Amino acid sequence: MRYVRINPADNVAVALQDLSKGELVEGVRLQTDIPRGHKILLRSLRAGENVIKYGFPIGHVTREADAGTLVDHSCIKTNLEGLLAYDYNPSLVEIPEIAPKRTFKGFKRADGQVGIRNQIWVIPTVGCVNGVCEQMVARFKTELEEELGAKRHRGAGGLGPQSVEDCCAPMASVDAIVCFPHNYGCSQLGDDHENTRRVLADMVHHPNAGGVLVVSLGCENNQLDAFRELVGPVDETRVKMFVCQKVDDEIQYGVERLREIYAACRQDKRTEVPVSELRVGLKCGGSDGLSGITANPLLGVFSDWIVAQCGTTVLTEVPEMFGAETILMNRCQDRSTFEKSVQLINDFKEYFIRQGMPVYENPSPGNKAGGISTLEEKSLGCTQKCGKSIVRGVLKYAEPLRVRGLNLLSAPGNDLVASTALGASGCQMVLFTTGRGTPFGSFVPTMKISTNTALSEAKPSWIDFNAGVLAQGERMEEVSARFIDYVLSVASGEAVNNEKHGIREIAIFKQGVTL
């Protein structure tokens, strides 16, 4: 395939590869070269007429445009403006449960959750102790490697580990020991302070962490006693907290606590658990014109499949719902859920307005270069990640998941902030589609799915799965079956690229002032 007309109502087609002037597309001769992912006008439009893609208007042309020409951000303007009133017109597609039920190998936790990793996390309550936390992790890894090296030297298995992640595997099931520095925990007020506390508290309870060390300075706003109260009951053999200002040698003290946590976690074993225990975040970034044709529809098929297995998926990036929000609202299971979705959308629009920023300032330069011209176009492509399932829950920022099925989560479009929010809500992994590519990773496995084969071939150290084959003629049934198998292998322990390269970070949503 060289191009595709996504919906019969569309007045544009999308180039699946670079097209040359003079070629025929839907009987229309191209008047210009068309780059891959960009839109081809199939009939002439007068200034002000709508461009139709996915069967919906994605904006209007600002000048007369001829059939066979490139139509992009230089000649399209959004139709979106201001706050809107919404009506509930339910359009519900019940996804029936399917057999056979699939399983994966995960870690059953005492609180009933299931982790797909067994890691030890060091979480600073405040940015002031970031360096201290990194030093104690480095020292503990060094000591552990030296001890394991000594055992290897004595003939314990003939192992040759290159890092603590390597050497943990044969000696125990701990697969990483990671520090998560951040800038916050002090000099914050109101929602910003609570956002920080909630995200960090969510991480303490995350099932991918077999154990957690929380490190406080002592004089910060995020006081440890109050934070401990927010966190609530924990297994004190696996979750330990201390204040640096109250110990003599904070690094050695931290190393000793890590040793105790490691002893509690190292015997954990993977067991067979149903896919219904999976909670998967859906995210995209660095999108291009193929995102809504290949990778995002693939995630939509996967999302419907996991819902049919009684599992959970979570869609976020609220600003990238603008323009497609009514589709999601009308998929809400009832009026109460619908009203929460309206609040989700309008609260975010009001956030833009309070800051004096344009509500519909999107897409990014990279998106535009890839063929996305307006926010409506981006949103209609982005929301395909959640398939056709009924919306069962709507979550505030850093609010934990409570219901199975498809959920909507409040968070911005920023890749690391949104992916952190998905992890904080309880997702064990994030599926991240991209047409431009990115190496980042959040604190949970962050699987990159390319929209085009060229990106997958150019960046194999970034991309984990290539959905671009869908644009080359492979059937969705075949690709989605292969993708489901791969996701379950990752849930069972196979590392994705961000993990292989040790790229794990968090970013917390900030809205207000810094003192």
Coordinates of C-alpha atoms in Angstrom, one line a residue:
M1 CA 0.0 0.0 0.0
R2 CA 1.2 3.5 -0.9
Y3 CA -1.6 5.5 0.7
V4 CA -4.8 5.0 2.6
R5 CA -8.2 6.7 2.9
I6 CA -9.1 5.9 6.4
N7 CA -12.9 6.5 6.3
P8 CA -15.1 6.7 3.2
A9 CA -16.3 10.2 4.4
D10 CA -12.7 11.5 4.3
N11 CA -11.7 14.2 1.8
V12 CA -8.0 13.4 2.4
A13 CA -5.8 10.3 2.0
V14 CA -2.6 9.6 4.0
A15 CA 0.7 8.7 2.3
L16 CA 2.0 5.5 3.7
Q17 CA 5.4 6.2 2.0
D18 CA 6.8 9.2 0.1
L19 CA 4.8 9.9 -3.0
S20 CA 5.9 11.9 -6.0
K21 CA 4.3 14.6 -8.0
G22 CA 2.3 13.2 -10.9
E23 CA 1.2 9.9 -9.2
L24 CA -2.5 9.0 -9.0
V25 CA -4.2 8.8 -5.6
E26 CA -7.9 7.9 -5.6
G27 CA -8.0 9.1 -9.2
V28 CA -6.5 12.4 -8.3
R29 CA -3.1 13.4 -9.8
L30 CA -0.6 14.7 -7.3
Q31 CA 0.4 18.3 -7.9
T32 CA 3.2 18.1 -5.3
D33 CA 5.5 15.6 -3.6
I34 CA 3.8 14.2 -0.5
P35 CA 6.0 13.0 2.4
R36 CA 5.1 9.8 4.3
G37 CA 2.4 10.3 6.9
H38 CA 1.1 13.6 5.4
K39 CA -2.3 14.3 4.0
I40 CA -3.3 14.5 0.3
L41 CA -6.4 16.6 -0.6
L42 CA -8.8 14.5 -2.6
R43 CA -11.1 17.3 -3.7
S44 CA -10.6 21.1 -3.9
L45 CA -11.8 23.1 -0.9
R46 CA -12.7 26.7 -0.5
A47 CA -11.3 28.8 2.4
G48 CA -13.2 27.8 5.5
E49 CA -14.3 24.3 4.4
N50 CA -13.5 21.4 6.7
V51 CA -10.8 18.8 6.2
I52 CA -12.3 15.4 7.1
K53 CA -10.1 12.6 8.4
Y54 CA -11.2 9.5 10.5
G55 CA -14.7 10.5 9.4
F56 CA -14.6 13.7 11.5
P57 CA -13.6 17.4 10.8
I58 CA -10.0 18.0 11.9
G59 CA -10.1 21.7 11.2
H60 CA -10.7 24.0 8.2
V61 CA -8.5 25.3 5.4
T62 CA -7.5 28.9 5.7
R63 CA -7.2 29.4 2.0
E64 CA -8.4 27.8 -1.2
A65 CA -6.7 24.4 -1.6
D66 CA -6.6 22.3 -4.8
A67 CA -7.1 18.5 -5.1
G68 CA -3.9 16.6 -5.3
T69 CA -2.0 19.0 -3.0
L70 CA -0.4 18.6 0.4
V71 CA -2.6 19.9 3.2
D72 CA -0.8 20.5 6.5
H73 CA -0.5 22.8 9.4
S74 CA 0.4 25.8 7.1
C75 CA -3.1 25.9 5.7
I76 CA -5.3 24.2 8.4
K77 CA -6.8 25.9 11.5
T78 CA -8.5 24.1 14.4
N79 CA -12.2 24.4 14.9
L80 CA -11.9 24.1 18.6
E81 CA -12.5 27.0 21.0
G82 CA -13.3 27.6 24.7
L83 CA -15.2 25.6 27.3
L84 CA -18.1 23.5 26.0
A85 CA -21.3 22.0 27.4
Y86 CA -21.7 18.3 26.8
D87 CA -24.7 16.0 26.6
Y88 CA -24.6 12.3 27.4
N89 CA -25.6 10.3 24.4
P90 CA -24.4 6.8 25.3
S91 CA -22.9 4.6 22.6
L92 CA -21.8 1.5 24.4
V93 CA -20.1 -1.6 22.9
E94 CA -19.9 -4.4 25.4
I95 CA -16.7 -6.4 24.9
P96 CA -17.6 -10.0 25.8
E97 CA -15.2 -12.1 27.8
I98 CA -13.2 -14.4 25.6
A99 CA -11.6 -17.8 26.0
P100 CA -9.1 -19.3 26.5
K101 CA -8.0 -17.2 29.4
R102 CA -4.3 -16.3 29.1
T103 CA -1.8 -16.1 31.9
F104 CA 1.6 -14.6 32.7
K105 CA 4.2 -15.1 35.4
G106 CA 4.1 -12.4 38.0
F107 CA 4.9 -11.7 41.7
K108 CA 1.9 -12.1 44.0
R109 CA 2.0 -9.4 46.7
A110 CA 0.7 -9.7 50.3
D111 CA -1.9 -6.9 49.6
G112 CA -3.4 -8.9 46.7
Q113 CA -1.7 -7.0 43.9
V114 CA 0.6 -8.6 41.2
G115 CA 3.9 -7.2 40.1
I116 CA 5.6 -7.8 36.8
R117 CA 9.0 -6.9 38.3
N118 CA 10.6 -7.5 41.6
Q119 CA 12.7 -4.4 42.2
I120 CA 14.0 -2.4 45.2
W121 CA 13.3 1.3 44.9
V122 CA 14.9 4.2 46.8
I123 CA 12.5 7.1 47.0
P124 CA 13.6 10.5 48.3
T125 CA 10.8 12.5 50.0
V126 CA 12.6 15.7 48.9
G127 CA 15.0 16.6 46.1
C128 CA 17.7 17.7 48.7
V129 CA 18.6 14.0 49.3
N130 CA 18.7 12.9 45.7
G131 CA 22.5 12.7 45.8
V132 CA 22.6 10.8 49.1
C133 CA 20.1 8.3 47.7
E134 CA 22.1 7.8 44.6
Q135 CA 25.3 7.2 46.6
M136 CA 23.7 4.6 48.9
V137 CA 22.3 2.7 45.9
A138 CA 25.8 2.8 44.2
R139 CA 27.5 1.6 47.4
F140 CA 25.0 -1.2 48.0
K141 CA 25.3 -2.4 44.4
T142 CA 29.1 -2.4 44.7
E143 CA 29.1 -4.3 47.9
L144 CA 26.6 -6.8 46.5
E145 CA 28.6 -7.3 43.3
E146 CA 31.8 -7.8 45.4
E147 CA 30.0 -10.4 47.5
L148 CA 28.6 -12.2 44.5
G149 CA 31.9 -12.0 42.8
A150 CA 33.6 -13.7 45.8
K151 CA 31.0 -16.5 45.7
R152 CA 31.6 -16.9 42.0
H153 CA 35.4 -17.1 42.7
R154 CA 34.7 -19.9 45.2
G155 CA 32.9 -21.8 42.5
A156 CA 29.3 -20.8 43.3
G157 CA 27.8 -21.5 39.8
G158 CA 30.6 -20.2 37.6
L159 CA 28.8 -16.9 37.1
G160 CA 30.2 -13.9 35.3
P161 CA 27.8 -10.9 36.1
Q162 CA 28.5 -7.5 34.6
S163 CA 26.1 -5.6 36.8
V164 CA 23.9 -5.9 39.9
E165 CA 20.9 -6.6 37.6
D166 CA 22.8 -9.4 36.0
C167 CA 24.1 -10.9 39.2
C168 CA 20.8 -10.7 41.0
A169 CA 19.1 -13.0 38.5
P170 CA 20.9 -16.3 39.3
M171 CA 21.2 -15.5 43.0
A172 CA 17.7 -14.1 43.6
S173 CA 14.7 -12.7 41.8
V174 CA 15.5 -9.0 42.5
D175 CA 15.9 -7.6 39.0
A176 CA 17.0 -4.0 39.7
I177 CA 17.8 -1.7 42.5
V178 CA 16.9 1.9 41.5
C179 CA 16.9 5.4 42.9
F180 CA 14.2 7.8 41.7
P181 CA 15.4 11.4 42.2
H182 CA 13.0 14.3 41.7
N183 CA 13.0 18.1 42.3
Y184 CA 10.1 18.4 44.8
G185 CA 9.0 17.7 48.4
C186 CA 9.7 21.2 49.6
S187 CA 8.9 24.8 48.6
Q188 CA 5.5 23.7 47.3
L189 CA 2.0 24.6 48.2
G190 CA -1.5 23.3 47.7
D191 CA -2.1 20.8 44.9
D192 CA 1.6 20.7 43.9
H193 CA 2.6 19.5 47.4
E194 CA -0.2 17.0 47.5
N195 CA 0.6 15.7 44.0
T196 CA 4.2 15.0 45.1
R197 CA 3.1 13.3 48.3
R198 CA 0.5 11.1 46.5
V199 CA 2.8 10.0 43.6
L200 CA 5.5 9.0 46.0
A201 CA 3.0 7.2 48.3
D202 CA 1.6 5.4 45.3
M203 CA 5.1 4.2 44.4
V204 CA 5.6 2.8 47.9
H205 CA 2.6 0.5 47.3
H206 CA 3.4 -0.3 43.7
P207 CA 3.5 -4.1 43.0
N208 CA 6.6 -3.9 40.8
A209 CA 8.5 -2.9 44.0
G210 CA 9.3 -5.9 46.1
G211 CA 10.8 -3.5 48.6
V212 CA 11.1 0.3 49.1
L213 CA 13.5 2.6 51.1
V214 CA 12.1 6.1 51.7
V215 CA 14.7 8.7 52.5
S216 CA 13.9 12.0 54.1
L217 CA 16.1 15.0 54.9
G218 CA 14.1 16.1 58.0
C219 CA 13.3 19.8 57.5
E220 CA 11.3 19.6 54.3
N221 CA 7.6 20.3 53.8
N222 CA 7.0 16.6 53.0
Q223 CA 7.6 15.6 56.6
L224 CA 8.2 11.9 57.0
D225 CA 5.7 11.4 59.9
A226 CA 2.9 12.9 57.8
F227 CA 4.1 11.0 54.7
R228 CA 4.1 7.7 56.6
E229 CA 0.5 8.4 57.7
L230 CA -0.5 9.0 54.1
V231 CA 1.2 5.8 53.0
G232 CA -0.6 3.8 55.6
P233 CA 0.1 0.2 56.7
V234 CA 3.1 -1.5 55.0
D235 CA 5.2 -4.7 55.5
E236 CA 8.0 -3.2 57.5
T237 CA 10.4 -6.0 56.4
R238 CA 10.1 -4.6 52.9
V239 CA 9.3 -0.9 53.4
K240 CA 11.7 1.1 55.5
M241 CA 11.9 4.9 56.1
F242 CA 14.4 7.2 57.8
V243 CA 15.5 10.8 58.3
C244 CA 19.0 11.7 57.3
Q245 CA 19.3 14.5 59.9
K246 CA 18.7 11.9 62.7
V247 CA 21.4 9.4 61.8
D248 CA 25.2 9.8 62.0
D249 CA 26.2 8.3 58.6
E250 CA 23.1 8.4 56.3
I251 CA 24.7 6.5 53.5
Q252 CA 25.9 3.6 55.6
Y253 CA 22.6 3.6 57.4
G254 CA 20.8 3.5 54.1
V255 CA 23.0 0.7 52.8
E256 CA 22.2 -1.4 55.9
R257 CA 18.4 -0.8 55.4
L258 CA 18.8 -1.9 51.7
R259 CA 20.5 -5.0 52.8
E260 CA 17.6 -5.9 55.1
I261 CA 15.1 -5.2 52.3
Y262 CA 17.1 -7.3 49.8
A263 CA 17.1 -10.2 52.2
A264 CA 13.2 -10.0 52.3
C265 CA 12.9 -9.7 48.5
R266 CA 15.5 -12.1 47.2
Q267 CA 13.4 -15.3 47.6
D268 CA 10.3 -14.0 45.8
K269 CA 9.3 -16.2 42.9
R270 CA 7.2 -15.7 39.8
T271 CA 4.0 -17.7 39.7
E272 CA 1.3 -18.2 37.0
V273 CA -1.4 -15.5 37.3
P274 CA -4.3 -14.6 35.0
V275 CA -4.2 -11.7 32.6
S276 CA -7.0 -10.1 34.5
E277 CA -4.3 -9.0 37.0
L278 CA -2.6 -6.8 34.4
R279 CA -3.1 -3.0 34.5
V280 CA -1.6 -1.4 31.4
G281 CA -1.1 2.3 30.6
L282 CA -1.7 3.6 27.1
K283 CA 0.5 6.5 25.9
C284 CA 1.8 8.1 22.7
G285 CA 4.5 10.7 22.0
G286 CA 6.4 12.0 19.0
S287 CA 3.4 11.0 16.9
D288 CA 3.3 11.1 13.1
G289 CA 0.7 10.7 10.4
L290 CA 0.8 6.9 10.7
S291 CA 0.1 6.9 14.5
G292 CA -3.6 6.7 13.9
I293 CA -3.3 4.1 11.2
T294 CA -0.8 1.6 12.6
A295 CA 0.4 1.7 16.2
N296 CA -2.6 3.4 18.0
P297 CA -5.2 1.0 16.4
L298 CA -2.9 -1.9 17.4
L299 CA -3.1 -0.7 21.0
G300 CA -6.9 -0.3 20.6
V301 CA -7.2 -4.0 19.6
F302 CA -4.9 -4.9 22.5
S303 CA -7.0 -2.8 24.9
D304 CA -10.2 -4.5 23.9
W305 CA -8.5 -7.9 24.2
I306 CA -7.2 -7.3 27.7
V307 CA -10.6 -5.9 28.8
A308 CA -12.2 -9.1 27.4
Q309 CA -9.7 -11.0 29.6
C310 CA -11.1 -8.9 32.6
G311 CA -7.9 -6.9 32.7
T312 CA -7.4 -3.1 32.9
T313 CA -6.1 -0.4 30.5
V314 CA -5.7 3.3 31.3
L315 CA -5.8 6.2 28.8
T316 CA -4.4 9.6 29.8
E317 CA -3.0 12.8 28.1
V318 CA -6.2 14.8 28.7
P319 CA -5.2 17.7 26.3
E320 CA -4.9 15.1 23.6
M321 CA -8.5 14.1 24.1
F322 CA -9.6 17.6 23.2
G323 CA -11.6 17.3 19.9
A324 CA -12.3 13.7 20.4
E325 CA -13.7 13.9 24.0
T326 CA -17.3 13.4 23.1
I327 CA -16.4 9.9 21.6
L328 CA -15.0 8.9 25.0
M329 CA -17.8 10.6 27.0
N330 CA -20.5 8.7 25.1
R331 CA -18.7 5.4 25.9
C332 CA -19.0 6.0 29.7
Q333 CA -20.9 3.2 31.4
D334 CA -23.4 5.6 33.1
R335 CA -24.2 9.2 33.7
S336 CA -22.1 9.4 36.9
T337 CA -19.0 8.3 34.9
F338 CA -19.9 10.6 32.1
E339 CA -20.1 13.6 34.5
K340 CA -16.6 12.6 35.9
S341 CA -15.3 12.6 32.3
V342 CA -16.8 16.1 31.7
Q343 CA -15.0 17.3 34.8
L344 CA -11.8 15.7 33.6
I345 CA -11.9 17.6 30.3
N346 CA -13.1 21.0 31.6
D347 CA -10.8 21.0 34.6
F348 CA -7.9 20.7 32.3
K349 CA -9.2 23.4 29.9
E350 CA -9.6 25.7 32.9
Y351 CA -6.0 25.0 34.0
F352 CA -4.9 26.3 30.6
I353 CA -7.1 29.3 30.9
R354 CA -5.9 30.1 34.4
Q355 CA -2.3 30.1 33.1
G356 CA -3.3 32.5 30.2
M357 CA -2.4 29.8 27.7
P358 CA -4.3 28.8 24.5
V359 CA -6.3 25.7 25.2
Y360 CA -5.7 24.1 21.8
E361 CA -1.9 24.8 21.4
N362 CA -1.0 21.5 19.9
P363 CA 0.5 19.6 18.1
S364 CA 4.3 19.9 18.7
P365 CA 6.8 20.7 16.0
G366 CA 7.7 17.0 15.7
N367 CA 4.1 16.1 15.3
K368 CA 3.7 18.7 12.5
A369 CA 6.8 17.4 10.7
G370 CA 5.3 13.9 10.9
G371 CA 2.0 14.9 9.3
I372 CA -0.3 16.0 12.2
S373 CA -1.8 19.4 11.6
T374 CA -4.3 20.2 14.4
L375 CA -5.3 19.0 17.9
E376 CA -8.5 17.4 16.5
E377 CA -6.4 15.3 14.2
K378 CA -4.0 14.3 16.9
S379 CA -6.8 13.5 19.4
L380 CA -8.8 11.4 16.9
G381 CA -5.6 9.3 16.3
C382 CA -4.6 9.2 20.0
T383 CA -7.9 8.0 21.4
Q384 CA -7.8 5.0 19.1
K385 CA -5.4 3.5 21.7
C386 CA -8.3 2.5 23.9
G387 CA -10.3 0.6 21.3
K388 CA -14.1 0.4 21.6
S389 CA -14.5 -0.7 25.2
I390 CA -16.9 1.0 27.7
V391 CA -15.2 3.5 30.0
R392 CA -15.6 2.0 33.5
G393 CA -13.7 4.6 35.6
V394 CA -12.3 8.1 35.6
L395 CA -9.4 8.9 37.8
K396 CA -7.9 12.1 39.2
Y397 CA -4.2 12.7 39.0
A398 CA -2.3 10.1 41.2
E399 CA -5.6 8.4 42.1
P400 CA -5.2 4.6 42.4
L401 CA -7.1 2.3 40.1
R402 CA -10.3 0.8 41.7
V403 CA -12.2 -0.8 38.8
R404 CA -11.2 -3.2 36.1
G405 CA -11.7 -2.4 32.4
L406 CA -10.9 0.8 30.6
N407 CA -10.2 3.9 32.7
L408 CA -9.4 7.5 31.9
L409 CA -6.7 9.3 34.0
S410 CA -6.1 13.0 34.5
A411 CA -2.6 13.9 33.4
P412 CA -0.9 16.2 30.8
G413 CA 0.5 15.1 27.5
N414 CA 4.1 15.4 28.5
D415 CA 5.6 11.9 28.0
L416 CA 7.4 11.4 31.4
V417 CA 4.8 13.2 33.5
A418 CA 2.0 11.2 31.9
S419 CA 3.9 7.9 32.1
T420 CA 4.7 8.5 35.7
A421 CA 1.0 9.2 36.4
L422 CA 0.1 5.9 34.8
G423 CA 2.5 4.0 37.0
A424 CA 1.4 5.9 40.1
S425 CA -2.2 4.9 39.3
G426 CA -1.1 1.2 39.5
C427 CA -0.2 0.3 35.9
Q428 CA 2.6 -2.3 35.9
M429 CA 3.7 -1.2 32.4
V430 CA 3.2 1.5 29.8
L431 CA 2.7 0.9 26.1
F432 CA 4.1 3.9 24.3
T433 CA 3.5 4.5 20.5
T434 CA 5.8 6.8 18.6
G435 CA 6.4 7.8 15.0
R436 CA 9.5 10.0 15.8
G437 CA 11.2 7.9 18.5
T438 CA 12.3 8.5 22.0
P439 CA 14.7 6.6 24.4
F440 CA 13.0 7.6 27.7
G441 CA 11.5 5.2 30.3
S442 CA 9.4 5.7 33.4
F443 CA 9.6 3.8 36.7
V444 CA 7.6 0.9 35.1
P445 CA 8.6 -0.9 31.9
T446 CA 7.9 1.5 29.1
M447 CA 7.5 -0.4 25.8
K448 CA 8.0 1.6 22.6
I449 CA 5.9 0.7 19.6
S450 CA 6.9 2.3 16.3
T451 CA 4.3 3.5 13.8
N452 CA 6.6 3.0 10.9
T453 CA 9.3 0.4 9.9
A454 CA 11.9 3.0 9.1
L455 CA 12.0 4.2 12.7
S456 CA 12.2 0.6 14.0
E457 CA 15.1 -0.1 11.7
A458 CA 16.9 3.2 12.5
K459 CA 16.5 3.0 16.3
P460 CA 16.5 -0.7 17.4
S461 CA 17.8 0.4 20.8
W462 CA 14.7 2.5 21.4
I463 CA 11.9 0.5 19.7
D464 CA 10.6 -2.7 21.2
F465 CA 7.9 -3.6 18.7
N466 CA 7.2 -2.4 15.1
A467 CA 3.6 -1.7 14.2
G468 CA 4.8 -0.2 10.9
V469 CA 4.3 -3.6 9.2
L470 CA 0.6 -2.8 9.2
A471 CA 1.2 -0.1 6.6
Q472 CA 3.1 -2.7 4.6
G473 CA 0.2 -5.1 4.2
E474 CA 0.4 -7.3 7.3
R475 CA -3.0 -8.2 8.7
M476 CA -4.1 -6.8 12.1
E477 CA -5.0 -10.2 13.3
E478 CA -1.5 -11.5 12.8
V479 CA 0.3 -8.4 14.2
S480 CA -2.0 -8.2 17.2
A481 CA -1.5 -11.9 18.1
R482 CA 2.2 -11.4 17.9
F483 CA 1.9 -8.2 20.0
I484 CA -0.2 -9.9 22.7
D485 CA 2.4 -12.6 23.0
Y486 CA 5.2 -10.1 23.4
V487 CA 3.3 -8.0 26.0
L488 CA 2.8 -11.2 28.1
S489 CA 6.5 -12.1 27.7
V490 CA 7.4 -8.6 29.1
A491 CA 4.9 -9.1 31.9
S492 CA 6.7 -12.4 32.6
G493 CA 10.1 -10.8 32.9
E494 CA 11.5 -10.0 29.4
A495 CA 13.2 -6.6 29.6
V496 CA 12.3 -3.8 27.2
N497 CA 14.8 -1.3 25.9
N498 CA 14.5 1.3 28.6
E499 CA 15.2 -1.3 31.2
K500 CA 18.1 -2.8 29.2
H501 CA 19.8 0.6 29.1
G502 CA 19.0 1.6 32.7
I503 CA 16.7 4.5 31.7
R504 CA 14.1 4.8 34.6
E505 CA 12.8 8.2 35.7
I506 CA 9.9 10.0 37.3
A507 CA 8.4 13.4 36.7
I508 CA 5.7 14.9 38.9
F509 CA 3.0 17.3 37.6
K510 CA 3.5 20.9 38.8
Q511 CA 0.9 23.6 38.4
G512 CA 1.6 26.4 40.9
V513 CA 4.2 28.5 42.5
T514 CA 7.6 27.5 43.9
L515 CA 8.4 29.2 47.2

